[in-house]
Structures are given as C-alpha cells and as structure tokens.
Coordinates of C-alpha atoms and ligand atoms in Angstrom, one line a residue:
X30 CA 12.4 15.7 -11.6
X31 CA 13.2 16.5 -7.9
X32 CA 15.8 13.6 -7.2
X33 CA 18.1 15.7 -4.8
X34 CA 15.1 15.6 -2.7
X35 CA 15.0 12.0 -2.0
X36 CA 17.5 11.2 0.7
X37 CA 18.1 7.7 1.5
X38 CA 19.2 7.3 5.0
X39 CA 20.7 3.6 4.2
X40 CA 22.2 4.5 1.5
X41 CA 25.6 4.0 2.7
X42 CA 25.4 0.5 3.3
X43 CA 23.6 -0.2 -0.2
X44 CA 26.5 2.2 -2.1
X45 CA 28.8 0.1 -0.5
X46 CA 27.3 -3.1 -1.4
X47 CA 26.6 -1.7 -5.0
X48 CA 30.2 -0.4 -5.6
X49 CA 31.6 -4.0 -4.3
X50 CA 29.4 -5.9 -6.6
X51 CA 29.4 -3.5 -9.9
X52 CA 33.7 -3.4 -9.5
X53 CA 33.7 -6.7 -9.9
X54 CA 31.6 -7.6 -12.4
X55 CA 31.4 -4.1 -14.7
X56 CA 34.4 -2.2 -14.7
X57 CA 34.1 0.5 -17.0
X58 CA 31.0 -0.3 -18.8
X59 CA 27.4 1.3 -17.7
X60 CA 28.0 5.2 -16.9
X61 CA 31.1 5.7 -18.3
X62 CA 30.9 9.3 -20.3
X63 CA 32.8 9.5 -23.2
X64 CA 34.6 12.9 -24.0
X65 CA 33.0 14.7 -27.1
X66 CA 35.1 13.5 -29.7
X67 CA 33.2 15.0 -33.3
X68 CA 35.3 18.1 -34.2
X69 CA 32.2 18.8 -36.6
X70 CA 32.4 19.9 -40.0
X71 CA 33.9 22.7 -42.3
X72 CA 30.8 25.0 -42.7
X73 CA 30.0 27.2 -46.2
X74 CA 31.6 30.5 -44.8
X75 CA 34.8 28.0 -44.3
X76 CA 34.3 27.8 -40.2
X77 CA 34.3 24.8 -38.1
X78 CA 30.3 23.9 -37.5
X79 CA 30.1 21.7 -34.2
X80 CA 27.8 18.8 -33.9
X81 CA 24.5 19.3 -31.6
X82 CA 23.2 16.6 -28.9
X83 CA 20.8 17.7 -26.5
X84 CA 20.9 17.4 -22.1
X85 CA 20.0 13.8 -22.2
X86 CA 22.5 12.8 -25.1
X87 CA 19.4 10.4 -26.7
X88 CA 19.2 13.7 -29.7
X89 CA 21.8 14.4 -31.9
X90 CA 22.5 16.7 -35.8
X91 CA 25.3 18.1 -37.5
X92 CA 24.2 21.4 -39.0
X93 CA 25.8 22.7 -41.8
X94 CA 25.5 26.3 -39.6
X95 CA 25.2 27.8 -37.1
X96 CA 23.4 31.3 -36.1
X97 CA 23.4 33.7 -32.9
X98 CA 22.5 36.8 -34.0
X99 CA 22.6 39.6 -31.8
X100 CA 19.3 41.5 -32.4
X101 CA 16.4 41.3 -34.0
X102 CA 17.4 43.3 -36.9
X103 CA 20.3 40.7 -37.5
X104 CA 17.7 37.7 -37.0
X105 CA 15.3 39.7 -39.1
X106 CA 18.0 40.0 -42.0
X107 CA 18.9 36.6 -41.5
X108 CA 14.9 35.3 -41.8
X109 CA 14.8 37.4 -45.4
X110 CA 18.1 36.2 -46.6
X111 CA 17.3 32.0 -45.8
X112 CA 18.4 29.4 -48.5
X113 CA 17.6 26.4 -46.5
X114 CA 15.3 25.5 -43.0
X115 CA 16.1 26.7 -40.2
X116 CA 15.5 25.3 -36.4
X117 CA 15.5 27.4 -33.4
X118 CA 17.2 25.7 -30.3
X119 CA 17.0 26.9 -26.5
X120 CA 19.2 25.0 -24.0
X121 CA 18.6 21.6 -25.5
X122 CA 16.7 20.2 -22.9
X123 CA 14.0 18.6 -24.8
X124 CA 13.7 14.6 -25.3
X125 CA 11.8 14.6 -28.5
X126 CA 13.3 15.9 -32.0
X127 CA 12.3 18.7 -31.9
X128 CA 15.8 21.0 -32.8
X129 CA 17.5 18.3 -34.9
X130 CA 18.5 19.7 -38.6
X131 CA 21.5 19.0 -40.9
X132 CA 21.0 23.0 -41.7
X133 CA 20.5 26.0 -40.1
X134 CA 20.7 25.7 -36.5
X135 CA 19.5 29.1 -34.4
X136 CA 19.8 30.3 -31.1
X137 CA 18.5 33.6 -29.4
X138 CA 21.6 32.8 -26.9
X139 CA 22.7 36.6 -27.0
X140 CA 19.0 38.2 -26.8
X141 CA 18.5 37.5 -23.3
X142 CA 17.8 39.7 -20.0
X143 CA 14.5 40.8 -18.3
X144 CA 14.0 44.6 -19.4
X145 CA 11.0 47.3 -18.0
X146 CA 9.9 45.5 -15.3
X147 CA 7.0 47.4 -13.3
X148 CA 6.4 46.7 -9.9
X149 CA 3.1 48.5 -9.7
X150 CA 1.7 46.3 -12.6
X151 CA 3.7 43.0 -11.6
X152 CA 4.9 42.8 -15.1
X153 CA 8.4 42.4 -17.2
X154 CA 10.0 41.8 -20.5
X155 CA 11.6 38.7 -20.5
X156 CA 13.9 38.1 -23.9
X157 CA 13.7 34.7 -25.2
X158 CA 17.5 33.4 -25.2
X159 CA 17.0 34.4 -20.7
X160 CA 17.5 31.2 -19.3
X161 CA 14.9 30.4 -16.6
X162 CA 17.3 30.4 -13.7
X163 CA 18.5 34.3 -14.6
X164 CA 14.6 35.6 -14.4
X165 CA 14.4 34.8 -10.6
X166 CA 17.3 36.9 -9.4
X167 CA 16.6 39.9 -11.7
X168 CA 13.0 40.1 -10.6
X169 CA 13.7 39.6 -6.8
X170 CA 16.0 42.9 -7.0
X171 CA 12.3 45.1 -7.9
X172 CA 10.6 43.1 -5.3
X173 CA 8.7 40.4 -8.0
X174 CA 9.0 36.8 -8.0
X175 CA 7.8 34.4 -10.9
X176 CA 4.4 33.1 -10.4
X177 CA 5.6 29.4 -10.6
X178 CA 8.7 27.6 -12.3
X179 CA 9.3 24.1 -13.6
X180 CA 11.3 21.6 -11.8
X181 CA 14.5 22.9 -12.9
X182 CA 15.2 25.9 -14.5
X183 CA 18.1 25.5 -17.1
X184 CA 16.1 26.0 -20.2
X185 CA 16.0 29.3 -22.3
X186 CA 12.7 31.1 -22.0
X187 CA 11.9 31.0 -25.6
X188 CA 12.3 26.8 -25.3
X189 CA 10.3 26.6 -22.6
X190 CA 7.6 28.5 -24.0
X191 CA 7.3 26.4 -27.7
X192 CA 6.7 23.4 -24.7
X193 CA 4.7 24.3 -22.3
X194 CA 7.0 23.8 -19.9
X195 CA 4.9 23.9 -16.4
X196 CA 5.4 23.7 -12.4
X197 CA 2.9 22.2 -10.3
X198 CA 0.1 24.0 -8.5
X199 CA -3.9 23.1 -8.8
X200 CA -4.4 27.3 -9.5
X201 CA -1.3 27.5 -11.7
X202 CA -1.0 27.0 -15.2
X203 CA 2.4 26.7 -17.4
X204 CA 4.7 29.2 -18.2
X205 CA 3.2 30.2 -21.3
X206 CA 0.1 31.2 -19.3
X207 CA 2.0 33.9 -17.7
X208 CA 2.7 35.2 -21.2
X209 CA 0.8 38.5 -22.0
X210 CA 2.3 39.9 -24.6
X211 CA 4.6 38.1 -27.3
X212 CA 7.1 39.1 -30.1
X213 CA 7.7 36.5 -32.7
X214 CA 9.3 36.6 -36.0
X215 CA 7.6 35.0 -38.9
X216 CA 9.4 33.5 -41.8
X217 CA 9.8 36.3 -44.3
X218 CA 11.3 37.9 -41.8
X219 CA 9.1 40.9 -40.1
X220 CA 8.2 40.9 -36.6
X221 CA 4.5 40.4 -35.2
X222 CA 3.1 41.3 -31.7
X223 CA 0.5 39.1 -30.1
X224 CA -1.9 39.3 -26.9
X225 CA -5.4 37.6 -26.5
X226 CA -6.4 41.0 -27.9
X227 CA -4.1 41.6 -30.5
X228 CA -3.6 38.8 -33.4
X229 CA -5.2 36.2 -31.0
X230 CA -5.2 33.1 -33.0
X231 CA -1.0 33.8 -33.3
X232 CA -1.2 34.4 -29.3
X233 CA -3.3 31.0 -29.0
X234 CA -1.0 29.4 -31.4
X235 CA 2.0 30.6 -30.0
X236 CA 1.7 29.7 -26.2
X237 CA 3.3 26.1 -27.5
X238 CA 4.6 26.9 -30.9
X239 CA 7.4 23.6 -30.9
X240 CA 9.6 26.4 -33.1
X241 CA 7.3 26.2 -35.7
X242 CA 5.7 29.5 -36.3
X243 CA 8.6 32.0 -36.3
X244 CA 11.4 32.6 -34.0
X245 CA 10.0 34.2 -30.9
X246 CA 12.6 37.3 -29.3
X247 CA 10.5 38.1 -26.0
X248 CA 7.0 38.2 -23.9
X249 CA 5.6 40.7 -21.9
X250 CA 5.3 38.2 -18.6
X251 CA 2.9 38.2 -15.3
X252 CA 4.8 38.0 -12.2
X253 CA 3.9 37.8 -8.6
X254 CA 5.0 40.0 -5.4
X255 CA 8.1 38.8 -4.3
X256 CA 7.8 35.7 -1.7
X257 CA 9.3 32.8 0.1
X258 CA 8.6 29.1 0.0
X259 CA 8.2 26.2 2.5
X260 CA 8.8 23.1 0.7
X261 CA 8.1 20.2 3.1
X262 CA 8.7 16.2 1.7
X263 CA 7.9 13.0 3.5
X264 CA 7.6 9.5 2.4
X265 CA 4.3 7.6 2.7
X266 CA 2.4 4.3 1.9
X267 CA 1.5 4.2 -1.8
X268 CA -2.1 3.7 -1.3
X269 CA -1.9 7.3 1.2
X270 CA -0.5 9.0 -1.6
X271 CA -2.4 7.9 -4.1
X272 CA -6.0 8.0 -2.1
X273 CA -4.7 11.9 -0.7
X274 CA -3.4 13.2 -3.7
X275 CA -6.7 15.0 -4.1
X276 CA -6.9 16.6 -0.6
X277 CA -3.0 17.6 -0.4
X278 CA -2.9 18.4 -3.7
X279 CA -6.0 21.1 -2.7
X280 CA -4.3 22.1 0.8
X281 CA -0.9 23.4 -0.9
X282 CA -0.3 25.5 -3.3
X283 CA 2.0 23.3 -5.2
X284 CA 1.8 19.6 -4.4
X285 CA 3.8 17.0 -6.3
X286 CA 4.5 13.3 -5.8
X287 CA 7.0 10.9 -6.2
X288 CA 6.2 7.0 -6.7
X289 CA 9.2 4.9 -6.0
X290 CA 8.9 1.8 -8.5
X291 CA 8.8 -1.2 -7.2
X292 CA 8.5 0.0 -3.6
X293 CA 5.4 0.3 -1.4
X294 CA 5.9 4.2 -0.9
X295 CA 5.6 7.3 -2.5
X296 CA 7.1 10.7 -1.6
X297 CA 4.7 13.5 -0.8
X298 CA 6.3 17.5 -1.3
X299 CA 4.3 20.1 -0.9
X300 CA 5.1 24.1 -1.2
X301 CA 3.8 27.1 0.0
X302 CA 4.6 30.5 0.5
X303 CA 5.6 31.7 4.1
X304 CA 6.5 34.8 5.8
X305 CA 10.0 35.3 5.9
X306 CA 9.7 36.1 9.7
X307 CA 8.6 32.4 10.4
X308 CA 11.6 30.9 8.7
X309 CA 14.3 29.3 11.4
X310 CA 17.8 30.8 11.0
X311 CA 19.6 27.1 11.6
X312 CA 18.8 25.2 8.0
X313 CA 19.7 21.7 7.7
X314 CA 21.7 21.2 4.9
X315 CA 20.5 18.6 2.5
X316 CA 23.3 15.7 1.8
X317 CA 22.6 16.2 -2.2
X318 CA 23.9 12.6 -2.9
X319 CA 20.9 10.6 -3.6
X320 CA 21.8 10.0 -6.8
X321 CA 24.8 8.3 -5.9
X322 CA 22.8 5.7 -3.6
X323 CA 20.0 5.4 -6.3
X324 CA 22.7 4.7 -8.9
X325 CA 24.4 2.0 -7.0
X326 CA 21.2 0.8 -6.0
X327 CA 20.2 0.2 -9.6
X328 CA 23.4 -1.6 -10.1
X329 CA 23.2 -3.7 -7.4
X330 CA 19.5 -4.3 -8.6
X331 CA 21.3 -5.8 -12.6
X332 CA 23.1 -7.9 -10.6
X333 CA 20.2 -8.9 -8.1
X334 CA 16.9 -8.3 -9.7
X335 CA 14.9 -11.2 -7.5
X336 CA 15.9 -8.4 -4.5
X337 CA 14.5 -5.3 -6.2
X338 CA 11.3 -4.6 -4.2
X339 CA 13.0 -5.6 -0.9
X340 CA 16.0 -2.8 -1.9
X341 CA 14.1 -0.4 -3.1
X342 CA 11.3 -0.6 0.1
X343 CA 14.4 -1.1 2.4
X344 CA 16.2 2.4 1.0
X345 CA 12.9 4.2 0.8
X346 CA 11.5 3.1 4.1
X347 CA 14.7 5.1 6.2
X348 CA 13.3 8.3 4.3
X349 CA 13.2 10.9 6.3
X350 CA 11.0 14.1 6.4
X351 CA 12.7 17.2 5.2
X352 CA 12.1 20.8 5.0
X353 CA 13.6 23.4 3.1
X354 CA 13.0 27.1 2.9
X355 CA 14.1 30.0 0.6
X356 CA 13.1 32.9 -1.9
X357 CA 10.5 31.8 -4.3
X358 CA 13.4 31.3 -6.9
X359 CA 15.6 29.4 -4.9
X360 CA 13.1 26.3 -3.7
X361 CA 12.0 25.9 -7.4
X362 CA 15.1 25.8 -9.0
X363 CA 16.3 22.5 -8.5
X364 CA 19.9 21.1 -9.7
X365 CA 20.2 17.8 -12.1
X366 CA 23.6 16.0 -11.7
X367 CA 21.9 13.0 -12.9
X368 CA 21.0 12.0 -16.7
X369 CA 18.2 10.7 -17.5
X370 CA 15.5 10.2 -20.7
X371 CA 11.9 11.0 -20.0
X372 CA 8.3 10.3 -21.2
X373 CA 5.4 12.4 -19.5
X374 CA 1.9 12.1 -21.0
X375 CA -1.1 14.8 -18.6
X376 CA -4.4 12.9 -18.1
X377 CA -7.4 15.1 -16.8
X378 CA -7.0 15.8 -13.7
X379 CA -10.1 13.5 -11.9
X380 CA -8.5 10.2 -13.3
X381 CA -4.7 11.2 -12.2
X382 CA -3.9 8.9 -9.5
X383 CA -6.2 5.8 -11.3
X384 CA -3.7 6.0 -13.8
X385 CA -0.7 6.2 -11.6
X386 CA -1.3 3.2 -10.0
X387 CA -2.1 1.0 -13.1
X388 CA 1.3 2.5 -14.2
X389 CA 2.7 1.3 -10.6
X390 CA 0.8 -2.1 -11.1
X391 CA 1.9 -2.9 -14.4
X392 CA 5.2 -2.0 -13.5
X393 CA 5.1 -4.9 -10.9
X394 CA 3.4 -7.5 -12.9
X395 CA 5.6 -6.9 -15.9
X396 CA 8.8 -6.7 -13.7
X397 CA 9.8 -3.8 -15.2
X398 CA 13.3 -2.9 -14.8
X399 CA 13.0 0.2 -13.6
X400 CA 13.7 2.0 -10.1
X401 CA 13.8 5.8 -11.2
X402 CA 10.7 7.7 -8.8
X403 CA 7.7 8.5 -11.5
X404 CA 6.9 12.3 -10.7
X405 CA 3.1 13.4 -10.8
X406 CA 1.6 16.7 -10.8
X407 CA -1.3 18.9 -10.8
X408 CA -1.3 21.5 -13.6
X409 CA -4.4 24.2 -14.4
X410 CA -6.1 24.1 -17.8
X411 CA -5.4 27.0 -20.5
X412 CA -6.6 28.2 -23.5
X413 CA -3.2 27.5 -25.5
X414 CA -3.7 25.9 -28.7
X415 CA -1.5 22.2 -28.4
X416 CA -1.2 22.9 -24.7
X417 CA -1.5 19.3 -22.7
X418 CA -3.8 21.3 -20.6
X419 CA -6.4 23.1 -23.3
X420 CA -9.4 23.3 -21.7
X421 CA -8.8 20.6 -19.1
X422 CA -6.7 20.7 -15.6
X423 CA -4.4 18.0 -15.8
X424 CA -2.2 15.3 -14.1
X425 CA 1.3 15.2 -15.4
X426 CA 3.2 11.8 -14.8
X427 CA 6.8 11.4 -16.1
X428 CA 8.4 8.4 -16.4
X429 CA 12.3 8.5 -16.2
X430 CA 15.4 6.3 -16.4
X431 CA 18.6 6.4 -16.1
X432 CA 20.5 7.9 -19.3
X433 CA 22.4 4.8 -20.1
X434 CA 19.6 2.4 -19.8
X435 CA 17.3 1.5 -22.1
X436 CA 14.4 3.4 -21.8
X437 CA 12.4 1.9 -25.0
X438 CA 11.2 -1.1 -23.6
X439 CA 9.9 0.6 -20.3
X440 CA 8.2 3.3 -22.4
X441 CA 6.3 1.2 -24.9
X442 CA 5.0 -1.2 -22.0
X443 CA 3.8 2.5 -20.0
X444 CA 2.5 4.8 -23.4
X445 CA -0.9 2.6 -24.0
X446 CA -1.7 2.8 -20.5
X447 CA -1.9 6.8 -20.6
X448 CA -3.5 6.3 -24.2
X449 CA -6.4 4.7 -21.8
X450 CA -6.7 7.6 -19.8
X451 CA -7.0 10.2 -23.0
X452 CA -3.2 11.0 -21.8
X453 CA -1.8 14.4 -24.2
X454 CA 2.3 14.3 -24.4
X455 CA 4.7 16.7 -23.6
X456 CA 6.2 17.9 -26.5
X457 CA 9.3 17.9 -25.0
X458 CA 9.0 14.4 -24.0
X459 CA 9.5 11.0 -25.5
X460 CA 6.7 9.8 -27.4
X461 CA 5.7 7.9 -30.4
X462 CA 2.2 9.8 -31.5
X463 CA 2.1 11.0 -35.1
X464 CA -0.5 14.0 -36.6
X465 CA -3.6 11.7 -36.5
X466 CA -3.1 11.0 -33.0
X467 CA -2.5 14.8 -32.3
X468 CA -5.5 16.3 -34.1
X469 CA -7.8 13.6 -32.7
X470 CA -6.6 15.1 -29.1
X471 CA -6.6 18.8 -30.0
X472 CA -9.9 20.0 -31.1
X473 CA -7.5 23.1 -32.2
X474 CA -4.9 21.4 -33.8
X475 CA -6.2 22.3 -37.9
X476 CA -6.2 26.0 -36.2
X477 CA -2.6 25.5 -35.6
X478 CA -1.6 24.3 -39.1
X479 CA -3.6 27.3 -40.6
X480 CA -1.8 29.7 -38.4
X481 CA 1.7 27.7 -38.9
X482 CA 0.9 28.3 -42.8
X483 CA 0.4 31.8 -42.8
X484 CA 3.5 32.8 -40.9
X485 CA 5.8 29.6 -42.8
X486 CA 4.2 29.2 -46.1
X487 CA 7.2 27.5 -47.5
X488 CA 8.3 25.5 -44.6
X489 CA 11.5 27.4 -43.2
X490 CA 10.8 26.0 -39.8
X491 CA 10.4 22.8 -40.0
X492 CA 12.2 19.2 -39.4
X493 CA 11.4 15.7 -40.3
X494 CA 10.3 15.3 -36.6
X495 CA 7.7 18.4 -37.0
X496 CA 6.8 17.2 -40.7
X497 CA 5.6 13.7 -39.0
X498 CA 3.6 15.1 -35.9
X499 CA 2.5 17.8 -38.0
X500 CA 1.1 15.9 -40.9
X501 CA 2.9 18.2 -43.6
X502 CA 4.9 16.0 -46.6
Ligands
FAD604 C1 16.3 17.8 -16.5 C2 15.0 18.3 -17.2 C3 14.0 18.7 -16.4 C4 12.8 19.2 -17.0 N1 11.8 19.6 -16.2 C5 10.6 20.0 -16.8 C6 9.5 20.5 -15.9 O1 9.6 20.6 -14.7 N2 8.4 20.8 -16.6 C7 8.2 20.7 -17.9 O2 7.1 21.0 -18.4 N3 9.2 20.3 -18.7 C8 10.4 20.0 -18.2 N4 11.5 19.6 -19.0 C9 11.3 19.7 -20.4 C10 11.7 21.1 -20.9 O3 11.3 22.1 -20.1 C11 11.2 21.4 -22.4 O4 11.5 20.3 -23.2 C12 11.6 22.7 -22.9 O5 11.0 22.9 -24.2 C13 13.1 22.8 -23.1 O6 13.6 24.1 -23.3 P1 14.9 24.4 -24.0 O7 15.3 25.8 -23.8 O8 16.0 23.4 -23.6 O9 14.5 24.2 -25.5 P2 15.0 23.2 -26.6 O10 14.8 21.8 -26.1 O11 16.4 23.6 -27.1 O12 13.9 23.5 -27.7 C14 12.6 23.1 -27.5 C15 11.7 23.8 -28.6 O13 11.7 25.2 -28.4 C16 11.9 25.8 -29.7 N5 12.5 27.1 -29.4 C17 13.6 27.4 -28.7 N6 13.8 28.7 -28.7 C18 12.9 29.3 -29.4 C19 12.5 30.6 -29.8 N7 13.2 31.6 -29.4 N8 11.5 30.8 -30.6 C20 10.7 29.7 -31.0 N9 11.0 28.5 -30.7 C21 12.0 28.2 -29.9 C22 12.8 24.8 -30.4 O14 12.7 25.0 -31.8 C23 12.2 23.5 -30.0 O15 11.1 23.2 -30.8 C24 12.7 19.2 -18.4 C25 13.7 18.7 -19.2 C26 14.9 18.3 -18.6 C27 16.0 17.8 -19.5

C-alpha cells in the first residue's frame, strides 16, 4: 500500500482542524499504542518463551517454543526429533492466521543471504529467512536487479513465497514465478529439491505452500539486469481512472491505482525503467507525512461524518503530480509508518475496474466509514497451484483501514461483492472462505492436499487456521 505517495497539499489546514477537534473530544483513546506488556511464558527447556502478534497487531499466540536453527542440518534434526506441530513464521506480515500455534513456533531468521549469484545467467540463491529489502542491494553490487517486488519489502523471502506475494506489472507475475529452483524440508525431516522439471507437482505446490508442505531453506531465483525506475503519480477523476486503467495499465510497465473512498478521484502511478543518464540530478524530496493528514483527516471525519466526501474531495483535489526516480530497488521498496488491517481478493483481469467501482459505489450508498485509498493492480497469470493468479491474469484490489478501527463491518459489506466477480483471496489477507469455497476456485486445490499429504502425513505443519481452509479434521 503506497500511502507515502499520496501528498495532500491542504493537509495542513485539515491536521490542524483534526488535532483541535480530536484534543478535545478523544484524548488518549483511538491510536494510542500500548507498550508490549506479556513477559510470555516459562518454556519446557526452562527459558522464557515470548508471545507472537504479527505487523498489523489483529494476530496473536503464545507458543510453548520457540526455534531458529542455524542450518539446515539443525532444522533437519529438529524436523526428525518433533513431538508436537510446528508453524514456520517469516516477518509476520500476514493478516490471516496463518503462523498462529500454542507450539512450536519456527523461523529461518539466521538462514538468510543471496549466495552464487551469476550475472551471465541472471540468476541467484536467495535463502529463505533474506528479507526482501536485503535482496535488492546484494544483487545491485553484480549488476542484477529483481524482476519486480511487492509494495513494501519487509517480509522474509520464505513468507513471501507460501503467499504469493506479487508487484504490479501486466507482463509480471508474483515472486514465486521468479522461483526456478526450490529447497524445502518435508516433515520427517530430509530435504527435497524442486523445479518444473524436477518433482514438479512439489514445484507446482510449493510456489504458495501457506507453510504447509515443509519448511522451505532457499530458491534458485530469476533476476533481471540491473536498472532504474521512473515512478510518476497524479490524481485524476474516478471515472478517468477507472475507464483508462486498461490503456495505462498496457503503456507502463507497472501501473497501479489508488481510489480515494468517498472522493471523486483516484491516484494513477505508473513505473518504468529509465536510463540513468535521463534522470535530473535536483530530486524533489517527497514530504513523507501523508499519513499524518490522512489520520487527522479520519478523525475529523468521526466527529463530522455529514462532511466526509467534501474532505476527502477537498484534500485529494490539491494533489499534486509527483515524480520519483531511483535504482530498481529503491522505487519499489516503499516504507509503512502507518498500521493498517487488509482484505485483497484478484478478479480476472477483464472485469477489474467493473468491480472497483461497485466496491466505490457501494461504499457510497452504504456510507461506509472508511477513507483509507483501495489499491488495484494488474498481476500475470501462473501455473502455481493456489496462486490467485492460476491460469488467469488478474486484478488485485485491497481494501485497508486504519489498525485501530474496525475493519469487520467494512469487510463483510465489500467480500460478496468480489465473490460476484469469481474474486480468489490473498492468503495473506483477511478473509472468511473455508475449504469448499477454496477447492470450488482452484481446479488444483485436491492436487495440493495430495502433495500436502505426502510430505506431512501426520500433520506437523498445520494450525487450526490451515485445518479449516484446508478441509483436514
Ligand atoms: C504493510 C504490508 C504490505 C504488504 N504488501 C504486499 C504486496 O505488495 N503484495 C502482496 O502480495 N502482499 C503484500 N503483503 C502481504 C505479505 O506479503 C504476505 O502476507 C507474506 O506472506 C508475508 O510474509 P512474511 O515473511 O511476513 O510471512 P509470515 O506472515 O510470517 O508468514 C506467512 C506464511 O509463510 C509461511 N512461511 C514463512 N517462512 C516459511 C518458510 N521458510 N517455509 C515455508 N513457509 C514459510 C508461514 O508459515 C505462513 O504460512 C503486505 C503485508 C503488509 C503487512
């Protein structure tokens, strides 16, 4: 979610009016965050075990333990020797309950680095504890640049792939498509390789595996020559955005848009690669607080709702255009210093922005209380098992709001609509689909549950969450 992006030229004068209003009427009550206070629990080996919650705060466990090990013979040994399940966590940036156990908790946090990376073949070993933002730099220095990257890039490799975590780009598929090669660790503990030569249905399987196969250690990834990126963002009528999503979204390599709830306008950015020679040496710094003014603007919006449209159109029509430049690593990258909970659901491609604006409309007519910009993307169908975008280029749309705010009401009013529209959730995401749903959606999905069985027989790596979407008792 690209808020930074969004810079509200009025935004002074509606912080000030916010802060005035929420002072009086709210002091200390909506974002207040409270320290972590849990000190956990005395584990079996006698050391302190600490609670889990993940990035958004709306997932939270006490294991009993807690694993790092340090290489794959130590996770190997530690798969053989299990008494109880086990969960694999990355960062913790997911929204659904995925990692939540009161056992084993298991991160790959010290197996992590990119290793033999060939410049002639545009390929390199990428372990799975990396985090995303540590591949860009490491790459760069052999001349190679990733061929896309999500929005931010703060999750662990291995996370990212059990997701399919994805960028934007009409030609560009999800992370997991840049896999070529995988290890992954089943659960009596001995390690299998996978391409779409070698044990394919794993590979197939694998490319979103939710933690459910094995513990995955690292991919053999496709990269790209090193390159820069323009990203240009401007603010436009709704019904512009919505009727050229199509022919921007074809024009750029990456196009994405935000809709601005409530408003009349929607915020176009598009990216694409440029020779460093054309790239002017005096960069405008962006401001970076837009949070800020959306924040107080949602405040000010409790205490006023009757005003919201006219706020929200007033702050988004002093948008300005904006254009940023930098190494491919650098533009995708972006930084979150606001919380937020998140559904996203990918239709097919051809019936994106139809679905958009009944989202948009119903939003209205409902008088949903809800400013937060819905982001929308193009994404390239695969040939990953549970991927949202098997066989099908899609149209991702994620809903957001504010961490602190209730989020169910919003959500339940939006989820039928991209039912409508055959919409696939994001793992990763908030949703409320349960196995039926799933294998109805994924002609692949009993594939999944065969392959799951042969590398899990006795259910190591599952949680009640993966139990219920999963369809195992
Ligand atoms: C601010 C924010 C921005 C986001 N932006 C995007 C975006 O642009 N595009 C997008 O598609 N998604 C996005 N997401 C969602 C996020 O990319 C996914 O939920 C991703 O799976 C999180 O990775 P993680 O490392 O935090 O994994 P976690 O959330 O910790 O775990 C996710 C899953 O990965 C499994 N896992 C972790 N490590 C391993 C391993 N080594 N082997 C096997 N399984 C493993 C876990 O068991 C779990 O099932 C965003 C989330 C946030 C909070």
């Amino acid at each position: 979610m690209n808020f930074d992006r969004i810079q509200l030229n009025r935004r002074n004068l509606l912080k000030a009016a916010g802060a005035g209003l929420v002072a009086a009427g709210t002091a200390g009550c909506s974002s207040s965050v409270k320290p972590q206070e849990n000190p956990g629990i005395i584990g079996k080996d006698g050391k302190r075990v600490l609670p889990w919650s993940n990035w958004s705060g709306n997932q939270h466990c006490q294991p009993n333990e807690r694993l790092v090990p340090r290489n794959e013979d130590e996770l190997l040994t530690i798969l053989r020797n299990a008494t109880q399940p086990i969960r694999s966590v990355g960062s913790g940036h997911s929204f659904s309950a995925l990692v939540p156990t009161d056992q084993t908790l298991l991160s790959l946090a010290r197996l992590r680095g990119v290793e033999n990376v060939d410049a002639d073949a545009l390929e390199a070993d990428v372990w799975a504890g990396t985090r995303l933002s540590q591949i860009g730099d490491k790459l760069w220095e052999h001349g190679l640049s990733t061929i896309n990257m999500s929005d931010i890039d703060t999750q662990a490799f291995g996370g990212a792939l059990a997701t399919s975590t994805h960028g934007t780009g009409k030609e560009l598929g999800t992370l997991s498509t840049h896999v070529k090669t995988l290890r992954i660790a089943n659960a009596a503990g001995e390690m299998l390789e996978c391409s779409a030569e070698q044990n394919s249905d794993l590979f197939h399987a694998a490319g979103n595996n939710l933690g459910a196969l094995g513990i995955v250690t690292k991919a053999r990834i496709r990269t790209d020559k090193a390159y820069y990126l323009k990203e240009h963002s401007w603010m436009m009528s709704e019904d512009e955005g919505l009727e050229r999503a199509e022919e921007l979204r074809d024009a750029h390599r990456h196009y994405e848009m935000y809709a601005l709830p409530h408003s009349d306008y929607m915020l176009g950015i598009a990216i694409d690669k440029i020779d460093p020679a054309e790239i002017p040496t005096d960069q405008a710094e962006p401001s970076g607080d837009a949070y800020e003014a959306f924040r107080m603007m949602s405040n000010l919006i409790d205490y006023m709702p009757f005003a919201r449209s006219w706020l929200v159109n007033f702050g988004a029509g002093g948008v300005e255009p904006e254009t940023r430049y930098g190494k491919s690593h650098e533009i995708f990258g972006n930084l979150r210093d606001i919380r937020f909970n998140e559904m996203e659901y990918t239709v097919p491609a051809e019936v994106g922005p139809q679905c958009l604006r009944e989202i948009l409309q119903t939003i209205k007519k409902q008088n949903i209380p809800v400013i937060f910009p819905i982001e929308a993307r193009y994404i390239k169908g695969d040939d990953v098992w549970l991927s949202p975008f098997y066989k099908r280029d899609g149209f991702a749309i994620s809903c957001h709001n504010f961490h602190d705010k209730d989020y169910k009401k919003y959500f339940a009013a939006i989820e039928p609509i991209f039912w409508k529209y055959d919409g696939r959730p994001h793992w990763g995401k908030i949703h409320t689909l349960k196995a039926a749903e799933f294998a109805a959606r994924y002609e692949r999905f009993n594939d999944f549950l065969r392959v799951r069985k042969e590398m899990d027989p006795q259910g190591l790596f599952l949680n009640d969450h993966l139990r219920s979407t999963l369809g195992i008792s």
